[in-house]
Amino acid sequence: MLSKTKIAELSNVQTPFYYYDMDLLDQTLNSVKKESDAYGYKVHYAVKANANDRILKTIKEKGLGADCVSGYEVKKALEIGFDPRGVVFAGVGKADWEINLGLDNEIACFNVESIPELEIIDELARKKGTVANVALRINPNVNANTHHYITTGLEENKFGINQWDLEKVIDRLSELTSVRLQGLHFHIGSQITDLTSYKELCLRVNEIQKWLLGRRIFPEVINVGGGLGIDYQNPDGNPMPDFQAFFKLFNDILELKPGQELHFELGRSLVAQCGTLLTKILYVKDGVQTKFAIVDAGMNDLIRPALYQAFHKVENLTSDGAFSKYDVVGPICESSDCFGKAVLLPETKRGDLFAIRSTGAYGEVMASQYNLRQIPQAYYSDEF
Ligand code: LLP
């Protein structure tokens, strides 16, 4: 929550912009570290959630690894100073240059999603006279009970190797000499708030492990991906997810073999709540059933509501008038450029400052220049 003086200061800044609460980021990182360290689990930060330099540096300094999904993310993580031995690289469509980049920098592991990909990694590694560590991304067919665009662990999704193909993949792997099976990788989806989906994942991992051990295959690392959700409705009441309950569930249910490591790839749960998109009201316009509060941020600055019908709490920081309902819309020429319908807000007028909350994950990083608008600036609470 922002103080009155801070709001007055922020009101003088050119909007729209992202504002990051670095104290909250720090507390969140301390919490995830403490709770995962308790079981010796390793967390890789999913760079895709927010690749802002300051955020990445802060995360790196806490000793987390990096989970990357493009060569550009691998490059960025290395530039920021993440240890290559803590960098994992996932994605269904890795280009040759991206694989070569990972090989040249001796990253920890490639999360592999198909036999053709495995064969190319093997070929490229052989050319370099090296051996690539790989983890097989297995599609566990577990429903994450989240938005269908961010559900990834069902058989119908493009991700991972389906279980019935595992035998074939294992056979092919035994013929390839420049790839080495390091582990198994899973990721069932994002914004998962019902922990029973993770319980199902753990049970599925246990079954797969039994099957593999029957074939004398012993993965050193089990990587269960990311996806832990946050409370978009009540960011002040729940500024941090319950990492303790999350890791405990894995400790209780997932049967790790002696010497095996458990890894995670958390993105949203680490950075979402520390970010706020600040925007000013340009105009208030009467509609047929409602009033429109037209703000200067658009779907190019924050695409989640338009793309996933995602909810973000909207607050008027500078009014304490009587409440009524507003559709909060942006200036872009698309009807989906809407941050909230019938939002209960104090009386709003031109120049008021709005906060669009919980936008630290998949906010700034998904911003575009649509309509030739500019990518929004970012400011940090410890600098300003
Ligand atoms: N690992 C893999 C392999 C992933 O694909 C993802 C996210 C993560 C980890 C991190 O998931 P997280 O902990 O952040 O849920 N743009 C969407 C979310 C897309 C997530 C894609 N994969 C949104 O704004 O909701």
mmCIF file of C-alpha atoms and ligand atoms in Angstrom:
data_model
loop_
_atom_site.group_PDB
_atom_site.id
_atom_site.type_symbol
_atom_site.label_atom_id
_atom_site.label_comp_id
_atom_site.label_asym_id
_atom_site.label_seq_id
_atom_site.Cartn_x
_atom_site.Cartn_y
_atom_site.Cartn_z
ATOM 1 C CA MET A 1 0.000 0.000 0.000
ATOM 2 C CA LEU A 2 1.352 3.413 -0.938
ATOM 3 C CA SER A 3 1.555 6.295 1.535
ATOM 4 C CA LYS A 4 -0.081 9.676 0.801
ATOM 5 C CA THR A 5 3.303 11.318 0.254
ATOM 6 C CA LYS A 6 4.401 8.592 -2.121
ATOM 7 C CA ILE A 7 1.152 8.949 -4.074
ATOM 8 C CA ALA A 8 1.726 12.717 -4.295
ATOM 9 C CA GLU A 9 5.257 12.077 -5.620
ATOM 10 C CA LEU A 10 4.085 9.485 -8.104
ATOM 11 C CA SER A 11 1.385 11.864 -9.356
ATOM 12 C CA ASN A 12 4.128 14.042 -10.832
ATOM 13 C CA VAL A 13 5.563 11.278 -12.991
ATOM 14 C CA GLN A 14 4.627 10.851 -16.635
ATOM 15 C CA THR A 15 2.144 7.961 -16.849
ATOM 16 C CA PRO A 16 1.704 5.111 -17.603
ATOM 17 C CA PHE A 17 4.563 3.404 -15.785
ATOM 18 C CA TYR A 18 5.340 0.303 -13.770
ATOM 19 C CA TYR A 19 6.267 0.782 -10.155
ATOM 20 C CA TYR A 20 8.025 -2.001 -8.271
ATOM 21 C CA ASP A 21 7.915 -2.418 -4.518
ATOM 22 C CA MET A 22 11.447 -3.689 -3.922
ATOM 23 C CA ASP A 23 10.791 -4.396 -0.224
ATOM 24 C CA LEU A 24 7.968 -6.740 -1.100
ATOM 25 C CA LEU A 25 10.121 -8.412 -3.737
ATOM 26 C CA ASP A 26 12.836 -8.881 -1.146
ATOM 27 C CA GLN A 27 10.432 -10.339 1.416
ATOM 28 C CA THR A 28 8.931 -12.672 -1.162
ATOM 29 C CA LEU A 29 12.352 -13.908 -2.224
ATOM 30 C CA ASN A 30 13.420 -14.391 1.385
ATOM 31 C CA SER A 31 10.300 -16.409 2.027
ATOM 32 C CA VAL A 32 10.674 -18.653 -1.020
ATOM 33 C CA LYS A 33 14.325 -19.187 -0.207
ATOM 34 C CA LYS A 34 13.673 -20.058 3.422
ATOM 35 C CA GLU A 35 10.836 -22.453 2.670
ATOM 36 C CA SER A 36 12.576 -24.221 -0.216
ATOM 37 C CA ASP A 37 15.932 -24.412 1.599
ATOM 38 C CA ALA A 38 14.148 -26.194 4.447
ATOM 39 C CA TYR A 39 13.852 -29.232 2.157
ATOM 40 C CA GLY A 40 16.975 -28.644 0.069
ATOM 41 C CA TYR A 41 14.860 -27.794 -3.000
ATOM 42 C CA LYS A 42 16.269 -25.589 -5.758
ATOM 43 C CA VAL A 43 14.244 -22.757 -7.302
ATOM 44 C CA HIS A 44 14.890 -21.418 -10.793
ATOM 45 C CA TYR A 45 13.207 -18.106 -11.486
ATOM 46 C CA ALA A 46 11.109 -18.208 -14.678
ATOM 47 C CA VAL A 47 12.617 -15.219 -16.494
ATOM 48 C CA LYS A 48 9.600 -14.942 -18.785
ATOM 49 C CA ALA A 49 7.518 -13.529 -15.926
ATOM 50 C CA ASN A 50 9.606 -10.363 -15.713
ATOM 51 C CA ALA A 51 12.956 -9.853 -17.426
ATOM 52 C CA ASN A 52 13.566 -6.339 -16.126
ATOM 53 C CA ASP A 53 17.273 -5.920 -15.207
ATOM 54 C CA ARG A 54 16.705 -4.644 -11.671
ATOM 55 C CA ILE A 55 14.302 -7.466 -10.892
ATOM 56 C CA LEU A 56 16.637 -10.071 -12.390
ATOM 57 C CA LYS A 57 19.633 -8.715 -10.473
ATOM 58 C CA THR A 58 17.735 -8.816 -7.193
ATOM 59 C CA ILE A 59 16.684 -12.402 -7.839
ATOM 60 C CA LYS A 60 20.171 -13.445 -8.880
ATOM 61 C CA GLU A 61 21.608 -11.970 -5.710
ATOM 62 C CA LYS A 62 19.331 -14.214 -3.658
ATOM 63 C CA GLY A 63 21.006 -17.202 -5.257
ATOM 64 C CA LEU A 64 18.138 -18.511 -7.377
ATOM 65 C CA GLY A 65 18.718 -20.207 -10.721
ATOM 66 C CA ALA A 66 17.127 -19.091 -14.006
ATOM 67 C CA ASP A 67 14.553 -20.870 -16.123
ATOM 68 C CA CYS A 68 14.723 -19.620 -19.707
ATOM 69 C CA VAL A 69 12.527 -20.242 -22.732
ATOM 70 C CA SER A 70 14.513 -18.527 -25.474
ATOM 71 C CA GLY A 71 18.112 -17.915 -26.420
ATOM 72 C CA TYR A 72 17.505 -14.249 -25.647
ATOM 73 C CA GLU A 73 16.496 -15.138 -22.105
ATOM 74 C CA VAL A 74 19.558 -17.379 -21.721
ATOM 75 C CA LYS A 75 21.749 -14.511 -22.948
ATOM 76 C CA LYS A 76 20.086 -12.051 -20.604
ATOM 77 C CA ALA A 77 20.370 -14.373 -17.595
ATOM 78 C CA LEU A 78 24.089 -14.835 -18.254
ATOM 79 C CA GLU A 79 24.633 -11.082 -18.747
ATOM 80 C CA ILE A 80 22.948 -10.419 -15.421
ATOM 81 C CA GLY A 81 25.366 -12.876 -13.856
ATOM 82 C CA PHE A 82 23.311 -15.995 -13.204
ATOM 83 C CA ASP A 83 25.616 -18.973 -12.870
ATOM 84 C CA PRO A 84 25.276 -21.066 -16.075
ATOM 85 C CA ARG A 85 25.160 -24.141 -13.845
ATOM 86 C CA GLY A 86 21.840 -22.819 -12.548
ATOM 87 C CA VAL A 87 20.342 -22.040 -15.964
ATOM 88 C CA VAL A 88 17.797 -24.401 -17.493
ATOM 89 C CA PHE A 89 16.380 -23.966 -20.977
ATOM 90 C CA ALA A 90 12.880 -25.097 -21.954
ATOM 91 C CA GLY A 91 10.598 -24.623 -24.968
ATOM 92 C CA VAL A 92 9.086 -26.735 -27.756
ATOM 93 C CA GLY A 93 10.856 -24.873 -30.536
ATOM 94 C CA LYS A 94 14.509 -24.208 -29.783
ATOM 95 C CA ALA A 95 16.382 -22.938 -32.853
ATOM 96 C CA ASP A 96 19.897 -24.222 -33.583
ATOM 97 C CA TRP A 97 21.558 -20.953 -32.536
ATOM 98 C CA GLU A 98 19.732 -21.117 -29.221
ATOM 99 C CA ILE A 99 20.888 -24.672 -28.569
ATOM 100 C CA ASN A 100 24.452 -23.717 -29.561
ATOM 101 C CA LEU A 101 24.346 -20.762 -27.176
ATOM 102 C CA GLY A 102 23.333 -23.078 -24.334
ATOM 103 C CA LEU A 103 26.065 -25.561 -25.256
ATOM 104 C CA ASP A 104 28.767 -22.890 -25.539
ATOM 105 C CA ASN A 105 27.888 -21.556 -22.116
ATOM 106 C CA GLU A 106 27.559 -24.984 -20.539
ATOM 107 C CA ILE A 107 24.127 -24.352 -19.076
ATOM 108 C CA ALA A 108 22.811 -26.845 -16.546
ATOM 109 C CA CYS A 109 20.179 -28.542 -18.652
ATOM 110 C CA PHE A 110 17.997 -28.498 -21.750
ATOM 111 C CA ASN A 111 14.397 -29.442 -21.056
ATOM 112 C CA VAL A 112 13.580 -31.483 -24.130
ATOM 113 C CA GLU A 113 10.106 -31.841 -25.527
ATOM 114 C CA SER A 114 10.375 -34.266 -28.477
ATOM 115 C CA ILE A 115 12.551 -36.904 -30.171
ATOM 116 C CA PRO A 116 13.446 -34.631 -33.127
ATOM 117 C CA GLU A 117 14.662 -31.990 -30.658
ATOM 118 C CA LEU A 118 16.689 -34.586 -28.751
ATOM 119 C CA GLU A 119 18.346 -35.650 -32.011
ATOM 120 C CA ILE A 120 19.283 -32.088 -32.953
ATOM 121 C CA ILE A 121 20.734 -31.347 -29.517
ATOM 122 C CA ASP A 122 22.745 -34.567 -29.811
ATOM 123 C CA GLU A 123 23.987 -33.615 -33.284
ATOM 124 C CA LEU A 124 24.962 -30.063 -32.290
ATOM 125 C CA ALA A 125 26.663 -31.238 -29.087
ATOM 126 C CA ARG A 126 28.596 -33.901 -31.029
ATOM 127 C CA LYS A 127 29.851 -31.266 -33.482
ATOM 128 C CA LYS A 128 31.234 -29.337 -30.543
ATOM 129 C CA GLY A 129 32.702 -32.453 -28.965
ATOM 130 C CA THR A 130 30.600 -32.009 -25.866
ATOM 131 C CA VAL A 131 27.754 -33.763 -24.084
ATOM 132 C CA ALA A 132 24.516 -31.932 -23.297
ATOM 133 C CA ASN A 133 22.566 -32.566 -20.120
ATOM 134 C CA VAL A 134 18.904 -33.035 -20.877
ATOM 135 C CA ALA A 135 15.718 -33.465 -18.905
ATOM 136 C CA LEU A 136 12.701 -35.006 -20.586
ATOM 137 C CA ARG A 137 9.663 -32.811 -20.334
ATOM 138 C CA ILE A 138 6.865 -35.240 -19.716
ATOM 139 C CA ASN A 139 3.260 -34.333 -20.223
ATOM 140 C CA PRO A 140 1.660 -35.721 -17.066
ATOM 141 C CA ASN A 141 -1.935 -35.174 -18.244
ATOM 142 C CA VAL A 142 -2.848 -33.315 -15.069
ATOM 143 C CA ASN A 143 -5.420 -30.546 -15.207
ATOM 144 C CA ALA A 144 -4.187 -27.317 -13.650
ATOM 145 C CA ASN A 145 -7.748 -25.939 -13.391
ATOM 146 C CA THR A 146 -6.731 -22.560 -14.699
ATOM 147 C CA HIS A 147 -7.378 -20.504 -17.849
ATOM 148 C CA HIS A 148 -7.135 -22.765 -20.932
ATOM 149 C CA TYR A 149 -4.491 -20.528 -22.529
ATOM 150 C CA ILE A 150 -2.153 -21.172 -19.597
ATOM 151 C CA THR A 151 -2.925 -24.872 -19.115
ATOM 152 C CA THR A 152 0.023 -26.849 -20.406
ATOM 153 C CA GLY A 153 -0.007 -30.330 -18.882
ATOM 154 C CA LEU A 154 -2.877 -31.987 -20.778
ATOM 155 C CA GLU A 155 -2.405 -34.534 -23.560
ATOM 156 C CA GLU A 156 -4.048 -32.169 -26.036
ATOM 157 C CA ASN A 157 -1.416 -29.448 -25.343
ATOM 158 C CA LYS A 158 1.643 -29.053 -27.564
ATOM 159 C CA PHE A 159 4.027 -29.341 -24.626
ATOM 160 C CA GLY A 160 6.132 -32.270 -23.532
ATOM 161 C CA ILE A 161 6.363 -35.946 -24.325
ATOM 162 C CA ASN A 162 3.230 -37.983 -23.764
ATOM 163 C CA GLN A 163 3.619 -40.925 -21.434
ATOM 164 C CA TRP A 164 2.871 -43.531 -24.115
ATOM 165 C CA ASP A 165 5.863 -42.207 -26.107
ATOM 166 C CA LEU A 166 8.257 -42.411 -23.188
ATOM 167 C CA GLU A 167 9.462 -45.923 -24.040
ATOM 168 C CA LYS A 168 10.381 -44.781 -27.568
ATOM 169 C CA VAL A 169 12.200 -41.714 -26.229
ATOM 170 C CA ILE A 170 14.159 -43.761 -23.708
ATOM 171 C CA ASP A 171 15.187 -46.201 -26.449
ATOM 172 C CA ARG A 172 16.321 -43.388 -28.728
ATOM 173 C CA LEU A 173 18.190 -41.751 -25.880
ATOM 174 C CA SER A 174 20.200 -44.909 -25.287
ATOM 175 C CA GLU A 175 21.437 -44.712 -28.897
ATOM 176 C CA LEU A 176 22.580 -41.083 -28.658
ATOM 177 C CA THR A 177 26.018 -40.431 -27.240
ATOM 178 C CA SER A 178 26.152 -36.640 -26.995
ATOM 179 C CA VAL A 179 23.151 -36.199 -24.731
ATOM 180 C CA ARG A 180 22.980 -37.360 -21.156
ATOM 181 C CA LEU A 181 19.702 -37.847 -19.310
ATOM 182 C CA GLN A 182 19.908 -35.704 -16.198
ATOM 183 C CA GLY A 183 16.319 -35.532 -15.149
ATOM 184 C CA LEU A 184 12.609 -35.247 -15.707
ATOM 185 C CA HIS A 185 10.729 -32.028 -16.239
ATOM 186 C CA PHE A 186 7.066 -31.181 -15.746
ATOM 187 C CA HIS A 187 5.008 -28.014 -15.910
ATOM 188 C CA ILE A 188 1.234 -28.222 -15.755
ATOM 189 C CA GLY A 189 0.189 -24.584 -16.110
ATOM 190 C CA SER A 190 0.149 -21.171 -14.528
ATOM 191 C CA GLN A 191 -1.887 -19.268 -11.903
ATOM 192 C CA ILE A 192 -2.704 -22.504 -10.097
ATOM 193 C CA THR A 193 -4.495 -21.777 -6.847
ATOM 194 C CA ASP A 194 -5.883 -25.227 -6.133
ATOM 195 C CA LEU A 195 -3.029 -27.238 -4.647
ATOM 196 C CA THR A 196 -4.773 -30.535 -5.448
ATOM 197 C CA SER A 197 -3.497 -30.152 -9.024
ATOM 198 C CA TYR A 198 0.038 -30.332 -7.608
ATOM 199 C CA LYS A 199 -0.932 -33.317 -5.491
ATOM 200 C CA GLU A 200 -2.015 -35.100 -8.672
ATOM 201 C CA LEU A 201 1.240 -34.099 -10.322
ATOM 202 C CA CYS A 202 3.242 -35.596 -7.431
ATOM 203 C CA LEU A 203 1.328 -38.874 -7.677
ATOM 204 C CA ARG A 204 1.954 -38.990 -11.421
ATOM 205 C CA VAL A 205 5.665 -38.306 -10.899
ATOM 206 C CA ASN A 206 5.794 -41.196 -8.413
ATOM 207 C CA GLU A 207 4.234 -43.548 -11.000
ATOM 208 C CA ILE A 208 6.626 -42.429 -13.734
ATOM 209 C CA GLN A 209 9.602 -42.842 -11.423
ATOM 210 C CA LYS A 210 8.554 -46.415 -10.651
ATOM 211 C CA TRP A 211 8.257 -47.168 -14.348
ATOM 212 C CA LEU A 212 11.706 -45.699 -15.034
ATOM 213 C CA LEU A 213 13.375 -47.447 -12.135
ATOM 214 C CA GLY A 214 11.961 -50.703 -13.521
ATOM 215 C CA ARG A 215 14.083 -49.911 -16.569
ATOM 216 C CA ARG A 216 17.035 -48.987 -14.370
ATOM 217 C CA ILE A 217 16.812 -45.330 -15.227
ATOM 218 C CA PHE A 218 17.593 -43.032 -12.366
ATOM 219 C CA PRO A 219 17.029 -39.310 -13.015
ATOM 220 C CA GLU A 220 19.158 -37.132 -10.725
ATOM 221 C CA VAL A 221 16.805 -34.171 -10.945
ATOM 222 C CA ILE A 222 13.035 -33.933 -10.846
ATOM 223 C CA ASN A 223 11.898 -30.501 -12.016
ATOM 224 C CA VAL A 224 8.221 -29.856 -11.392
ATOM 225 C CA GLY A 225 8.060 -26.472 -13.148
ATOM 226 C CA GLY A 226 6.191 -23.464 -11.860
ATOM 227 C CA GLY A 227 2.627 -22.240 -11.843
ATOM 228 C CA LEU A 228 1.908 -21.341 -8.228
ATOM 229 C CA GLY A 229 -0.862 -18.725 -8.300
ATOM 230 C CA ILE A 230 -1.288 -15.466 -6.421
ATOM 231 C CA ASP A 231 -4.281 -13.598 -4.970
ATOM 232 C CA TYR A 232 -5.272 -11.042 -7.597
ATOM 233 C CA GLN A 233 -8.441 -10.125 -5.688
ATOM 234 C CA ASN A 234 -6.720 -9.138 -2.478
ATOM 235 C CA PRO A 235 -3.091 -8.133 -3.050
ATOM 236 C CA ASP A 236 -2.788 -6.247 0.248
ATOM 237 C CA GLY A 237 -4.324 -9.084 2.290
ATOM 238 C CA ASN A 238 -2.198 -11.756 0.601
ATOM 239 C CA PRO A 239 0.950 -10.107 -0.693
ATOM 240 C CA MET A 240 2.782 -13.442 -0.769
ATOM 241 C CA PRO A 241 1.707 -16.968 -1.633
ATOM 242 C CA ASP A 242 1.933 -19.638 1.056
ATOM 243 C CA PHE A 243 5.284 -21.081 0.014
ATOM 244 C CA GLN A 244 5.442 -23.144 3.178
ATOM 245 C CA ALA A 245 2.279 -25.100 2.308
ATOM 246 C CA PHE A 246 3.391 -25.392 -1.308
ATOM 247 C CA PHE A 247 6.777 -26.986 -0.620
ATOM 248 C CA LYS A 248 5.384 -29.098 2.215
ATOM 249 C CA LEU A 249 2.946 -30.711 -0.198
ATOM 250 C CA PHE A 250 5.828 -31.871 -2.392
ATOM 251 C CA ASN A 251 7.759 -33.065 0.626
ATOM 252 C CA ASP A 252 4.720 -35.023 1.832
ATOM 253 C CA ILE A 253 3.715 -36.625 -1.451
ATOM 254 C CA LEU A 254 6.526 -36.727 -3.971
ATOM 255 C CA GLU A 255 8.772 -39.735 -3.323
ATOM 256 C CA LEU A 256 12.305 -38.573 -3.959
ATOM 257 C CA LYS A 257 14.952 -41.264 -4.194
ATOM 258 C CA PRO A 258 18.145 -40.865 -2.170
ATOM 259 C CA GLY A 259 20.448 -38.358 -3.846
ATOM 260 C CA GLN A 260 17.713 -36.994 -6.069
ATOM 261 C CA GLU A 261 17.152 -33.215 -6.261
ATOM 262 C CA LEU A 262 13.786 -31.492 -6.573
ATOM 263 C CA HIS A 263 13.710 -28.307 -8.663
ATOM 264 C CA PHE A 264 11.039 -25.669 -9.271
ATOM 265 C CA GLU A 265 10.579 -22.939 -11.876
ATOM 266 C CA LEU A 266 8.541 -20.220 -10.213
ATOM 267 C CA GLY A 267 7.747 -17.011 -12.034
ATOM 268 C CA ARG A 268 4.502 -15.262 -11.189
ATOM 269 C CA SER A 269 4.482 -16.154 -7.495
ATOM 270 C CA LEU A 270 7.816 -14.345 -6.995
ATOM 271 C CA VAL A 271 7.190 -11.100 -8.854
ATOM 272 C CA ALA A 272 3.483 -10.465 -9.523
ATOM 273 C CA GLN A 273 2.543 -8.666 -6.325
ATOM 274 C CA CYS A 274 5.519 -6.312 -6.257
ATOM 275 C CA GLY A 275 4.463 -4.582 -9.497
ATOM 276 C CA THR A 276 1.787 -1.948 -10.079
ATOM 277 C CA LEU A 277 0.864 -0.223 -13.299
ATOM 278 C CA LEU A 278 0.176 3.453 -12.652
ATOM 279 C CA THR A 279 -2.024 5.339 -15.041
ATOM 280 C CA LYS A 280 -3.940 8.619 -15.121
ATOM 281 C CA ILE A 281 -7.512 9.340 -16.072
ATOM 282 C CA LEU A 282 -7.763 11.217 -19.337
ATOM 283 C CA TYR A 283 -11.525 11.504 -19.546
ATOM 284 C CA VAL A 284 -14.684 10.341 -17.870
ATOM 285 C CA LYS A 285 -17.384 9.626 -20.408
ATOM 286 C CA ASP A 286 -21.028 8.651 -19.942
ATOM 287 C CA GLY A 287 -22.029 5.335 -21.473
ATOM 288 C CA VAL A 288 -25.488 3.801 -21.845
ATOM 289 C CA GLN A 289 -25.424 1.716 -18.700
ATOM 290 C CA THR A 290 -22.177 2.778 -17.124
ATOM 291 C CA LYS A 291 -19.545 5.469 -17.053
ATOM 292 C CA PHE A 292 -16.210 4.983 -18.784
ATOM 293 C CA ALA A 293 -13.034 5.941 -16.989
ATOM 294 C CA ILE A 294 -10.611 6.342 -19.897
ATOM 295 C CA VAL A 295 -7.040 5.868 -18.686
ATOM 296 C CA ASP A 296 -3.738 6.550 -20.449
ATOM 297 C CA ALA A 297 -2.508 2.937 -20.134
ATOM 298 C CA GLY A 298 -3.579 0.543 -22.825
ATOM 299 C CA MET A 299 -3.542 -3.145 -23.642
ATOM 300 C CA ASN A 300 -0.073 -2.617 -25.108
ATOM 301 C CA ASP A 301 1.155 -1.789 -21.572
ATOM 302 C CA LEU A 302 -0.683 -4.669 -19.898
ATOM 303 C CA ILE A 303 -2.247 -7.281 -22.129
ATOM 304 C CA ARG A 304 -3.435 -9.802 -19.534
ATOM 305 C CA PRO A 305 -7.044 -8.543 -19.229
ATOM 306 C CA ALA A 306 -7.484 -8.467 -23.028
ATOM 307 C CA LEU A 307 -5.763 -11.792 -23.651
ATOM 308 C CA TYR A 308 -6.931 -13.947 -20.740
ATOM 309 C CA GLN A 309 -9.870 -11.958 -19.365
ATOM 310 C CA ALA A 310 -7.557 -11.658 -16.359
ATOM 311 C CA PHE A 311 -8.704 -9.753 -13.296
ATOM 312 C CA HIS A 312 -6.475 -7.026 -11.857
ATOM 313 C CA LYS A 313 -7.611 -4.931 -8.934
ATOM 314 C CA VAL A 314 -8.019 -1.285 -9.984
ATOM 315 C CA GLU A 315 -7.805 1.503 -7.396
ATOM 316 C CA ASN A 316 -8.225 5.257 -7.612
ATOM 317 C CA LEU A 317 -5.371 6.550 -5.436
ATOM 318 C CA THR A 318 -6.348 10.210 -5.451
ATOM 319 C CA SER A 319 -10.077 10.388 -4.790
ATOM 320 C CA ASP A 320 -12.168 9.738 -1.724
ATOM 321 C CA GLY A 321 -15.517 10.648 -3.267
ATOM 322 C CA ALA A 322 -18.712 8.612 -3.345
ATOM 323 C CA PHE A 323 -18.488 5.195 -4.991
ATOM 324 C CA SER A 324 -20.054 4.305 -8.320
ATOM 325 C CA LYS A 325 -19.336 1.884 -11.144
ATOM 326 C CA TYR A 326 -16.969 2.541 -14.033
ATOM 327 C CA ASP A 327 -15.702 0.578 -16.978
ATOM 328 C CA VAL A 328 -11.959 1.221 -16.908
ATOM 329 C CA VAL A 329 -10.764 1.357 -20.510
ATOM 330 C CA GLY A 330 -7.606 2.323 -22.384
ATOM 331 C CA PRO A 331 -7.030 4.498 -25.452
ATOM 332 C CA ILE A 332 -6.339 1.687 -27.951
ATOM 333 C CA CYS A 333 -8.744 1.141 -30.807
ATOM 334 C CA GLU A 334 -9.924 -2.299 -29.725
ATOM 335 C CA SER A 335 -12.914 -3.111 -27.537
ATOM 336 C CA SER A 336 -10.806 -5.616 -25.609
ATOM 337 C CA ASP A 337 -8.679 -2.691 -24.370
ATOM 338 C CA CYS A 338 -10.487 -2.799 -21.051
ATOM 339 C CA PHE A 339 -8.974 -3.243 -17.579
ATOM 340 C CA GLY A 340 -12.219 -3.883 -15.754
ATOM 341 C CA LYS A 341 -15.970 -3.709 -16.217
ATOM 342 C CA ALA A 342 -18.330 -2.133 -13.688
ATOM 343 C CA VAL A 343 -15.508 -1.512 -11.215
ATOM 344 C CA LEU A 344 -16.660 0.112 -7.994
ATOM 345 C CA LEU A 345 -14.527 3.243 -7.609
ATOM 346 C CA PRO A 346 -14.684 6.559 -5.764
ATOM 347 C CA GLU A 347 -15.862 9.471 -7.906
ATOM 348 C CA THR A 348 -13.307 9.797 -10.664
ATOM 349 C CA LYS A 349 -12.223 12.840 -12.617
ATOM 350 C CA ARG A 350 -9.597 13.810 -15.165
ATOM 351 C CA GLY A 351 -6.083 13.684 -13.715
ATOM 352 C CA ASP A 352 -6.791 11.084 -11.009
ATOM 353 C CA LEU A 353 -4.091 8.468 -10.505
ATOM 354 C CA PHE A 354 -5.125 4.808 -10.831
ATOM 355 C CA ALA A 355 -3.206 1.750 -9.694
ATOM 356 C CA ILE A 356 -3.638 -1.490 -11.597
ATOM 357 C CA ARG A 357 -2.384 -4.007 -9.100
ATOM 358 C CA SER A 358 -0.473 -7.315 -9.186
ATOM 359 C CA THR A 359 1.143 -6.542 -12.516
ATOM 360 C CA GLY A 360 4.747 -7.500 -11.725
ATOM 361 C CA ALA A 361 4.416 -10.769 -13.649
ATOM 362 C CA TYR A 362 3.623 -10.912 -17.367
ATOM 363 C CA GLY A 363 3.023 -7.150 -17.360
ATOM 364 C CA GLU A 364 6.007 -5.090 -18.470
ATOM 365 C CA VAL A 365 7.563 -8.080 -20.210
ATOM 366 C CA MET A 366 4.519 -8.561 -22.447
ATOM 367 C CA ALA A 367 4.206 -4.869 -23.305
ATOM 368 C CA SER A 368 4.273 -4.028 -27.007
ATOM 369 C CA GLN A 369 4.420 -0.998 -29.242
ATOM 370 C CA TYR A 370 0.976 -1.583 -30.719
ATOM 371 C CA ASN A 371 -0.397 1.708 -32.080
ATOM 372 C CA LEU A 372 3.239 2.809 -32.003
ATOM 373 C CA ARG A 373 2.928 3.523 -28.330
ATOM 374 C CA GLN A 374 6.032 3.433 -26.153
ATOM 375 C CA ILE A 375 6.989 0.605 -23.805
ATOM 376 C CA PRO A 376 6.178 1.939 -20.313
ATOM 377 C CA GLN A 377 8.954 3.126 -18.008
ATOM 378 C CA ALA A 378 9.781 1.281 -14.798
ATOM 379 C CA TYR A 379 10.566 2.824 -11.398
ATOM 380 C CA TYR A 380 11.656 1.163 -8.178
ATOM 381 C CA SER A 381 10.641 1.938 -4.607
ATOM 382 C CA ASP A 382 14.253 1.989 -3.377
ATOM 383 C CA GLU A 383 15.197 4.656 -5.895
ATOM 384 C CA PHE A 384 12.051 6.693 -5.941
HETATM 385 N N1 LLP B 1 8.174 -23.242 -16.416
HETATM 386 C C1 LLP B 1 7.660 -23.363 -17.658
HETATM 387 C C2 LLP B 1 8.130 -24.453 -18.519
HETATM 388 C C3 LLP B 1 6.672 -22.463 -18.092
HETATM 389 O O1 LLP B 1 6.162 -22.597 -19.303
HETATM 390 C C4 LLP B 1 6.241 -21.422 -17.222
HETATM 391 C C5 LLP B 1 5.222 -20.461 -17.654
HETATM 392 C C6 LLP B 1 6.832 -21.323 -15.950
HETATM 393 C C7 LLP B 1 7.792 -22.261 -15.583
HETATM 394 C C8 LLP B 1 6.478 -20.250 -14.965
HETATM 395 O O2 LLP B 1 5.156 -20.296 -14.596
HETATM 396 P P1 LLP B 1 4.605 -19.344 -13.418
HETATM 397 O O3 LLP B 1 5.248 -19.780 -12.116
HETATM 398 O O4 LLP B 1 4.939 -17.961 -13.767
HETATM 399 O O5 LLP B 1 3.141 -19.590 -13.441
HETATM 400 N N2 LLP B 1 1.400 -14.943 -19.777
HETATM 401 C C9 LLP B 1 0.581 -15.775 -18.936
HETATM 402 C C10 LLP B 1 1.358 -16.849 -18.229
HETATM 403 C C11 LLP B 1 2.105 -17.777 -19.172
HETATM 404 C C12 LLP B 1 2.925 -18.807 -18.439
HETATM 405 C C13 LLP B 1 3.751 -19.602 -19.380
HETATM 406 N N3 LLP B 1 4.630 -20.549 -18.777
HETATM 407 C C14 LLP B 1 -0.164 -14.873 -17.949
HETATM 408 O O6 LLP B 1 -0.019 -13.659 -18.023
HETATM 409 O O7 LLP B 1 -0.928 -15.358 -17.131
#
